[in-house]
Amino acid sequence: MGRVYNFSAGPAVLPEEVLIRARDEMLDWRASGMSVMEMSHRGKEFISIARKAEADLRELMAIPANYKILFLQGGATAQFAAVPMNLLRGRRKADYVNTGHWSKRAIAEAKKYCEVHIAASSEDRNFSYVPPQERWELSSDAAYVHITSNETIGGVEYHWIPDTGDVPLVADASSHILSRPIDVSRFGLIYAGAQKNIGPAGLAIVIVREDLIGGALPITPAIFDYKVQAENESMLNTPPTFALYMAGLVFEWLKEKGGLAAMERINLEKARLLYDLLDSSDFYASPVAKADRSRMNVPFTLKDPALEEEFLRQAKAHGLVQLKGHRSVGGMRASIYNAMPIEGVRALVEFMRDFAAKHG
Ligand SMILES: *Cc1c(COP(=O)(O)O)cnc(C)c1O
């Protein structure tokens, strides 16, 4: 079997062109005589790779000049702790909106550092929607408001940016960053683990407004102190060099594809293909409220759960893999990140139609 269509939620599919380029540069990066993996992170070759990655990301997301971009380790999970450690700035409380699995993980970690106030929750309907802003109860003394802008497991996505007034808005955008243009200036901080929609695991990206930097709790480890990392261009210690190089290749690929507006058009089309099938079928169903459905992670159920194993087995035989839903929610899930070509979604939809016709 050659390459499959990989619907994994993460680590996830990467653009084939990027993998080919990395393969071609593997042994000898641009006449340096060595692999990127073997380079000093302080050498001019690697510094050029890191600076280009940062500049390309800034251009792709139109990140204003008063925001720092940090390339860190520890995944998005490290940021669950680093965000309160850095952003409390003398305050004691932070607001969190609870929309499911990853919100809960962020909340549990933040509770070690501050008083967490749940400003809104969608737990009443099994995390199947985003609570509308009218129902949020924000605290005036919160240091920041935290949202999970795309719940990777529940498949629930914000298609609007909350208004939190003067209180900085913080978003865990791990599973939909770069899937569409966003107005970065509406956020105090955006963070994302790389292994969903950016590159290989081992890298996390933090985009943070400069005036929020510099007030870290004294216990903050230096590697998680945004000020220290910003002053050291994310190289206080050895960064995950190969992951950063790969992310940079993905940024170049995105620019070649026409940037985030072009990605959004393709992503909308991919999501529409899949949701149209789910909505028009009585064999499949989507558990998520229509207005809040994720364009990146599409959970779905089969009418008869006893058919799930057969579905997965036959899908795999068609080269469609990693469709099993997260163990905490069951069912199926198709993650259709930027790197999933529309042909992969078409192949999935066609397979699902045939499967429903045979087993419905
Ligand atoms: C995957 C994921 C995380 C955890 O990421 P790690 O890099 O494994 O720490 C956090 N938040 C969201 C929304 C995710 O999808």
Tab-separated table of C-alpha atoms and ligand atoms in Angstrom:
chain	number	residue	atom	x	y	z
A	1	MET	CA	0.000	0.000	0.000
A	2	GLY	CA	1.280	3.509	-0.844
A	3	ARG	CA	0.332	6.625	1.045
A	4	VAL	CA	-3.114	6.539	2.617
A	5	TYR	CA	-5.620	9.290	3.319
A	6	ASN	CA	-4.880	9.874	6.981
A	7	PHE	CA	-7.725	11.415	8.983
A	8	SER	CA	-5.836	11.397	12.296
A	9	ALA	CA	-6.550	14.240	14.733
A	10	GLY	CA	-2.866	14.545	15.539
A	11	PRO	CA	-0.066	13.982	14.882
A	12	ALA	CA	-1.710	14.426	11.536
A	13	VAL	CA	-1.215	14.379	7.790
A	14	LEU	CA	1.438	16.717	6.346
A	15	PRO	CA	1.461	18.091	2.792
A	16	GLU	CA	3.113	15.552	0.517
A	17	GLU	CA	5.084	18.319	-1.238
A	18	VAL	CA	6.572	19.264	2.137
A	19	LEU	CA	7.572	15.694	2.938
A	20	ILE	CA	9.203	15.330	-0.477
A	21	ARG	CA	11.121	18.571	-0.014
A	22	ALA	CA	12.292	17.470	3.436
A	23	ARG	CA	13.371	14.130	1.970
A	24	ASP	CA	15.321	15.880	-0.788
A	25	GLU	CA	17.038	18.127	1.756
A	26	MET	CA	17.518	15.405	4.351
A	27	LEU	CA	21.199	14.568	3.860
A	28	ASP	CA	22.469	17.908	2.648
A	29	TRP	CA	20.515	21.057	3.400
A	30	ARG	CA	21.312	23.538	0.627
A	31	ALA	CA	24.969	22.664	0.229
A	32	SER	CA	25.633	22.892	3.964
A	33	GLY	CA	26.817	19.275	3.811
A	34	MET	CA	24.554	18.261	6.668
A	35	SER	CA	20.984	17.573	7.680
A	36	VAL	CA	19.028	20.276	9.514
A	37	MET	CA	18.950	17.789	12.420
A	38	GLU	CA	22.711	17.981	12.698
A	39	MET	CA	23.067	21.770	12.646
A	40	SER	CA	23.955	24.026	15.525
A	41	HIS	CA	20.894	26.033	16.463
A	42	ARG	CA	23.217	29.032	16.835
A	43	GLY	CA	24.761	28.650	13.373
A	44	LYS	CA	23.877	30.999	10.536
A	45	GLU	CA	22.102	28.263	8.538
A	46	PHE	CA	19.661	27.387	11.270
A	47	ILE	CA	19.173	30.998	12.328
A	48	SER	CA	18.132	31.728	8.738
A	49	ILE	CA	15.633	28.838	8.831
A	50	ALA	CA	14.129	30.068	12.107
A	51	ARG	CA	13.919	33.713	11.014
A	52	LYS	CA	12.287	32.777	7.710
A	53	ALA	CA	9.728	30.576	9.494
A	54	GLU	CA	8.849	33.428	11.824
A	55	ALA	CA	8.599	35.998	9.009
A	56	ASP	CA	6.430	33.677	6.903
A	57	LEU	CA	4.084	32.966	9.810
A	58	ARG	CA	3.816	36.682	10.531
A	59	GLU	CA	2.947	37.326	6.894
A	60	LEU	CA	0.471	34.424	6.613
A	61	MET	CA	-1.496	35.413	9.704
A	62	ALA	CA	-0.915	39.171	9.265
A	63	ILE	CA	0.421	39.277	12.830
A	64	PRO	CA	0.817	42.921	13.897
A	65	ALA	CA	4.272	44.213	14.846
A	66	ASN	CA	3.331	44.551	18.532
A	67	TYR	CA	2.967	40.779	18.877
A	68	LYS	CA	5.833	38.393	19.601
A	69	ILE	CA	5.941	34.952	18.033
A	70	LEU	CA	7.499	32.300	20.265
A	71	PHE	CA	8.469	28.774	19.211
A	72	LEU	CA	8.392	26.659	22.351
A	73	GLN	CA	8.406	23.058	23.531
A	74	GLY	CA	6.014	21.114	25.712
A	75	GLY	CA	3.069	21.226	23.326
A	76	ALA	CA	-0.179	23.026	23.965
A	77	THR	CA	-0.307	21.286	27.340
A	78	ALA	CA	2.698	23.263	28.583
A	79	GLN	CA	0.788	26.434	27.649
A	80	PHE	CA	-2.095	25.368	29.906
A	81	ALA	CA	0.359	26.216	32.723
A	82	ALA	CA	2.437	28.887	31.001
A	83	VAL	CA	-0.588	31.067	30.225
A	84	PRO	CA	-1.606	31.626	33.865
A	85	MET	CA	2.033	31.802	34.989
A	86	ASN	CA	2.689	34.634	32.538
A	87	LEU	CA	-0.612	36.444	32.209
A	88	LEU	CA	-1.920	36.739	35.762
A	89	ARG	CA	0.268	39.823	36.254
A	90	GLY	CA	-0.671	40.337	39.883
A	91	ARG	CA	-4.314	39.305	39.466
A	92	ARG	CA	-5.771	36.231	41.065
A	93	LYS	CA	-8.548	35.229	38.792
A	94	ALA	CA	-9.021	34.104	35.191
A	95	ASP	CA	-12.202	33.415	33.206
A	96	TYR	CA	-12.486	30.184	31.224
A	97	VAL	CA	-15.175	29.081	28.802
A	98	ASN	CA	-15.692	25.328	28.990
A	99	THR	CA	-16.545	23.762	25.636
A	100	GLY	CA	-15.229	20.235	26.215
A	101	HIS	CA	-12.189	18.032	26.600
A	102	TRP	CA	-9.393	20.507	25.906
A	103	SER	CA	-11.077	23.334	27.823
A	104	LYS	CA	-11.310	21.035	30.823
A	105	ARG	CA	-7.635	20.173	30.575
A	106	ALA	CA	-6.719	23.869	30.406
A	107	ILE	CA	-8.971	24.638	33.374
A	108	ALA	CA	-7.558	21.828	35.531
A	109	GLU	CA	-4.013	23.094	34.961
A	110	ALA	CA	-4.867	26.765	35.506
A	111	LYS	CA	-6.433	25.902	38.896
A	112	LYS	CA	-2.926	25.227	40.202
A	113	TYR	CA	-2.051	28.891	39.690
A	114	CYS	CA	-5.219	30.917	40.081
A	115	GLU	CA	-8.881	31.055	40.842
A	116	VAL	CA	-10.697	29.839	37.734
A	117	HIS	CA	-14.109	31.275	37.053
A	118	ILE	CA	-16.173	29.359	34.481
A	119	ALA	CA	-17.715	32.187	32.489
A	120	ALA	CA	-19.795	29.829	30.352
A	121	SER	CA	-20.109	26.125	29.671
A	122	SER	CA	-21.799	23.873	27.127
A	123	GLU	CA	-21.745	20.859	29.410
A	124	ASP	CA	-25.576	20.980	29.679
A	125	ARG	CA	-25.806	19.632	26.116
A	126	ASN	CA	-22.800	17.371	26.161
A	127	PHE	CA	-20.441	20.022	24.742
A	128	SER	CA	-22.199	20.028	21.381
A	129	TYR	CA	-22.169	23.815	20.870
A	130	VAL	CA	-20.398	27.079	21.705
A	131	PRO	CA	-22.215	29.060	24.413
A	132	PRO	CA	-23.378	32.347	22.842
A	133	GLN	CA	-21.762	35.447	24.241
A	134	GLU	CA	-25.069	36.720	25.745
A	135	ARG	CA	-24.824	33.860	28.235
A	136	TRP	CA	-21.259	34.496	29.336
A	137	GLU	CA	-20.688	35.859	32.801
A	138	LEU	CA	-17.326	37.577	32.586
A	139	SER	CA	-15.561	38.821	35.716
A	140	SER	CA	-14.369	42.403	35.678
A	141	ASP	CA	-11.252	41.475	37.673
A	142	ALA	CA	-10.136	38.553	35.481
A	143	ALA	CA	-6.554	38.642	34.211
A	144	TYR	CA	-7.682	37.099	30.915
A	145	VAL	CA	-10.472	35.102	29.275
A	146	HIS	CA	-9.509	31.683	27.901
A	147	ILE	CA	-11.308	29.850	25.120
A	148	THR	CA	-10.584	26.675	23.177
A	149	SER	CA	-11.347	28.040	19.739
A	150	ASN	CA	-11.602	24.590	18.168
A	151	GLU	CA	-12.408	21.538	20.306
A	152	THR	CA	-10.518	18.814	18.477
A	153	ILE	CA	-12.402	15.925	20.081
A	154	GLY	CA	-15.917	17.365	20.220
A	155	GLY	CA	-15.650	18.997	16.787
A	156	VAL	CA	-16.972	22.348	18.036
A	157	GLU	CA	-15.471	25.544	16.598
A	158	TYR	CA	-15.909	29.259	17.248
A	159	HIS	CA	-16.887	30.969	14.006
A	160	TRP	CA	-16.865	34.349	15.758
A	161	ILE	CA	-14.448	36.181	18.028
A	162	PRO	CA	-15.736	36.933	21.533
A	163	ASP	CA	-15.675	40.501	22.778
A	164	THR	CA	-13.948	40.627	26.156
A	165	GLY	CA	-13.449	44.380	26.345
A	166	ASP	CA	-10.175	45.341	27.980
A	167	VAL	CA	-9.574	41.852	29.351
A	168	PRO	CA	-7.180	39.974	27.032
A	169	LEU	CA	-8.688	37.087	25.103
A	170	VAL	CA	-6.552	33.924	25.041
A	171	ALA	CA	-7.227	31.128	22.560
A	172	ASP	CA	-6.012	27.558	22.339
A	173	ALA	CA	-6.140	27.355	18.541
A	174	SER	CA	-4.147	24.107	18.274
A	175	SER	CA	-6.428	22.351	15.826
A	176	HIS	CA	-7.551	25.180	13.530
A	177	ILE	CA	-4.730	27.723	13.461
A	178	LEU	CA	-3.866	28.569	9.803
A	179	SER	CA	-7.148	27.090	8.533
A	180	ARG	CA	-8.594	30.573	7.832
A	181	PRO	CA	-7.627	34.214	8.201
A	182	ILE	CA	-8.250	35.634	11.688
A	183	ASP	CA	-7.900	39.100	13.155
A	184	VAL	CA	-4.985	38.542	15.542
A	185	SER	CA	-5.420	42.028	17.023
A	186	ARG	CA	-8.623	40.853	18.745
A	187	PHE	CA	-6.581	38.441	20.882
A	188	GLY	CA	-4.101	38.960	23.690
A	189	LEU	CA	-2.555	35.563	23.059
A	190	ILE	CA	-3.018	32.647	20.674
A	191	TYR	CA	-1.263	29.344	21.183
A	192	ALA	CA	-1.145	26.070	19.296
A	193	GLY	CA	0.623	22.732	19.395
A	194	ALA	CA	2.146	22.107	15.973
A	195	GLN	CA	1.122	18.522	15.332
A	196	LYS	CA	-2.431	19.218	14.186
A	197	ASN	CA	-2.284	21.865	11.474
A	198	ILE	CA	1.338	23.038	11.367
A	199	GLY	CA	4.049	20.393	11.426
A	200	PRO	CA	5.530	17.560	13.472
A	201	ALA	CA	4.994	17.163	17.218
A	202	GLY	CA	7.463	18.762	19.630
A	203	LEU	CA	6.775	22.400	18.826
A	204	ALA	CA	4.232	24.873	20.127
A	205	ILE	CA	3.618	28.366	18.803
A	206	VAL	CA	2.674	31.283	21.046
A	207	ILE	CA	1.593	34.610	19.552
A	208	VAL	CA	1.423	37.155	22.358
A	209	ARG	CA	0.821	40.895	22.556
A	210	GLU	CA	3.952	42.612	23.828
A	211	ASP	CA	2.322	44.538	26.665
A	212	LEU	CA	1.235	41.238	28.269
A	213	ILE	CA	4.821	40.043	28.562
A	214	GLY	CA	7.042	40.654	31.574
A	215	GLY	CA	4.864	39.919	34.591
A	216	ALA	CA	5.468	36.195	35.025
A	217	LEU	CA	5.049	34.598	38.450
A	218	PRO	CA	8.452	34.241	40.181
A	219	ILE	CA	8.130	30.442	40.100
A	220	THR	CA	7.823	30.398	36.291
A	221	PRO	CA	10.490	28.151	34.761
A	222	ALA	CA	12.740	30.253	32.517
A	223	ILE	CA	11.853	28.167	29.462
A	224	PHE	CA	8.170	29.066	29.946
A	225	ASP	CA	8.738	32.747	30.708
A	226	TYR	CA	7.577	34.631	27.615
A	227	LYS	CA	9.835	37.602	28.371
A	228	VAL	CA	12.931	35.441	28.662
A	229	GLN	CA	12.041	33.519	25.514
A	230	ALA	CA	11.205	36.678	23.571
A	231	GLU	CA	14.542	38.227	24.557
A	232	ASN	CA	16.309	35.075	23.404
A	233	GLU	CA	14.394	34.678	20.109
A	234	SER	CA	12.925	31.400	21.454
A	235	MET	CA	16.443	30.011	21.896
A	236	LEU	CA	17.055	30.175	25.602
A	237	ASN	CA	17.957	26.532	25.164
A	238	THR	CA	18.055	24.238	22.152
A	239	PRO	CA	14.762	24.552	20.296
A	240	PRO	CA	13.149	21.582	18.504
A	241	THR	CA	15.143	22.406	15.406
A	242	PHE	CA	13.804	19.832	12.972
A	243	ALA	CA	10.181	20.467	13.925
A	244	LEU	CA	10.716	24.194	13.431
A	245	TYR	CA	12.307	23.577	10.020
A	246	MET	CA	9.322	21.414	9.002
A	247	ALA	CA	6.865	24.060	10.212
A	248	GLY	CA	8.759	26.565	8.080
A	249	LEU	CA	8.341	24.330	5.010
A	250	VAL	CA	4.602	24.139	5.748
A	251	PHE	CA	4.428	27.950	5.943
A	252	GLU	CA	6.140	28.183	2.535
A	253	TRP	CA	3.674	25.624	1.157
A	254	LEU	CA	0.745	27.665	2.503
A	255	LYS	CA	2.099	30.798	0.848
A	256	GLU	CA	2.456	28.950	-2.456
A	257	LYS	CA	-1.163	27.777	-2.146
A	258	GLY	CA	-2.353	31.377	-1.880
A	259	GLY	CA	-2.287	31.906	1.873
A	260	LEU	CA	-5.037	31.544	4.445
A	261	ALA	CA	-7.880	32.994	2.366
A	262	ALA	CA	-7.241	30.297	-0.237
A	263	MET	CA	-6.990	27.641	2.485
A	264	GLU	CA	-10.290	28.790	3.941
A	265	ARG	CA	-12.051	28.362	0.597
A	266	ILE	CA	-10.759	24.809	0.229
A	267	ASN	CA	-11.477	23.973	3.865
A	268	LEU	CA	-15.057	25.227	3.555
A	269	GLU	CA	-15.562	23.069	0.501
A	270	LYS	CA	-14.074	19.999	2.193
A	271	ALA	CA	-16.226	20.460	5.302
A	272	ARG	CA	-19.339	21.061	3.183
A	273	LEU	CA	-18.851	17.771	1.311
A	274	LEU	CA	-18.726	15.840	4.553
A	275	TYR	CA	-21.479	17.640	6.479
A	276	ASP	CA	-23.822	17.514	3.461
A	277	LEU	CA	-23.493	13.762	3.490
A	278	LEU	CA	-24.067	13.535	7.253
A	279	ASP	CA	-27.161	15.763	7.043
A	280	SER	CA	-28.704	14.092	4.025
A	281	SER	CA	-28.298	10.566	5.372
A	282	ASP	CA	-30.317	8.767	8.023
A	283	PHE	CA	-27.438	6.309	8.413
A	284	TYR	CA	-24.930	8.889	9.731
A	285	ALA	CA	-25.372	11.772	12.141
A	286	SER	CA	-23.368	14.724	13.422
A	287	PRO	CA	-23.679	15.384	17.161
A	288	VAL	CA	-22.703	19.076	16.864
A	289	ALA	CA	-25.018	22.110	16.546
A	290	LYS	CA	-24.962	23.260	12.925
A	291	ALA	CA	-23.704	26.791	13.590
A	292	ASP	CA	-20.747	25.579	15.645
A	293	ARG	CA	-19.465	22.679	13.596
A	294	SER	CA	-15.718	22.443	13.138
A	295	ARG	CA	-14.283	22.668	9.648
A	296	MET	CA	-11.258	20.712	10.835
A	297	ASN	CA	-12.534	17.878	13.036
A	298	VAL	CA	-15.755	16.176	12.014
A	299	PRO	CA	-17.116	13.669	14.530
A	300	PHE	CA	-19.991	11.486	13.362
A	301	THR	CA	-21.948	8.458	14.459
A	302	LEU	CA	-23.347	5.440	12.656
A	303	LYS	CA	-27.015	4.585	13.196
A	304	ASP	CA	-25.977	1.150	14.423
A	305	PRO	CA	-22.828	1.357	16.589
A	306	ALA	CA	-22.362	-2.397	16.088
A	307	LEU	CA	-21.255	-1.571	12.525
A	308	GLU	CA	-18.370	0.647	13.660
A	309	GLU	CA	-15.692	-2.014	13.493
A	310	GLU	CA	-16.781	-3.126	10.058
A	311	PHE	CA	-16.822	0.513	8.927
A	312	LEU	CA	-13.254	1.050	10.126
A	313	ARG	CA	-12.062	-2.226	8.608
A	314	GLN	CA	-13.526	-1.487	5.179
A	315	ALA	CA	-12.400	2.140	5.259
A	316	LYS	CA	-8.862	0.977	5.913
A	317	ALA	CA	-9.068	-1.415	2.968
A	318	HIS	CA	-9.911	1.667	0.861
A	319	GLY	CA	-6.837	3.521	2.165
A	320	LEU	CA	-8.889	5.718	4.545
A	321	VAL	CA	-7.366	5.462	8.008
A	322	GLN	CA	-7.496	6.834	11.572
A	323	LEU	CA	-11.247	7.421	11.517
A	324	LYS	CA	-11.971	6.055	14.982
A	325	GLY	CA	-13.372	8.689	17.344
A	326	HIS	CA	-11.535	9.651	20.520
A	327	ARG	CA	-11.843	7.029	23.262
A	328	SER	CA	-13.693	9.518	25.487
A	329	VAL	CA	-16.606	10.057	23.061
A	330	GLY	CA	-16.649	7.040	20.727
A	331	GLY	CA	-18.109	7.084	17.230
A	332	MET	CA	-16.029	8.251	14.276
A	333	ARG	CA	-14.051	11.371	13.571
A	334	ALA	CA	-12.525	12.646	10.346
A	335	SER	CA	-9.898	15.339	10.808
A	336	ILE	CA	-9.526	17.275	7.579
A	337	TYR	CA	-6.719	19.717	8.243
A	338	ASN	CA	-5.067	21.941	5.608
A	339	ALA	CA	-2.861	19.080	4.421
A	340	MET	CA	-5.804	16.748	3.678
A	341	PRO	CA	-6.434	17.125	-0.047
A	342	ILE	CA	-10.017	17.513	-1.230
A	343	GLU	CA	-9.579	14.233	-3.113
A	344	GLY	CA	-9.211	12.518	0.266
A	345	VAL	CA	-12.506	13.954	1.474
A	346	ARG	CA	-14.200	12.961	-1.798
A	347	ALA	CA	-12.875	9.419	-1.404
A	348	LEU	CA	-14.181	9.289	2.162
A	349	VAL	CA	-17.624	10.607	1.200
A	350	GLU	CA	-17.889	8.116	-1.637
A	351	PHE	CA	-16.886	5.253	0.642
A	352	MET	CA	-19.386	6.369	3.299
A	353	ARG	CA	-22.203	6.528	0.718
A	354	ASP	CA	-21.454	3.031	-0.494
A	355	PHE	CA	-21.174	1.695	3.053
A	356	ALA	CA	-24.546	3.201	3.992
A	357	ALA	CA	-26.174	1.774	0.851
A	358	LYS	CA	-24.899	-1.717	1.684
A	359	HIS	CA	-25.628	-1.657	5.414
A	360	GLY	CA	-28.506	0.817	5.776
B	1	LIG	C1	-3.992	18.252	20.836
B	1	LIG	C2	-4.504	19.422	21.598
B	1	LIG	C3	-3.911	19.836	22.800
B	1	LIG	C4	-2.751	19.093	23.418
B	1	LIG	O1	-1.634	19.250	22.645
B	1	LIG	P1	-0.193	18.694	23.082
B	1	LIG	O2	0.681	19.319	22.070
B	1	LIG	O3	-0.272	17.214	23.010
B	1	LIG	O4	0.089	19.168	24.453
B	1	LIG	C5	-4.425	20.943	23.430
B	1	LIG	N1	-5.453	21.628	22.918
B	1	LIG	C6	-6.056	21.271	21.766
B	1	LIG	C7	-7.204	22.063	21.257
B	1	LIG	C8	-5.589	20.159	21.070
B	1	LIG	O5	-6.172	19.784	19.914
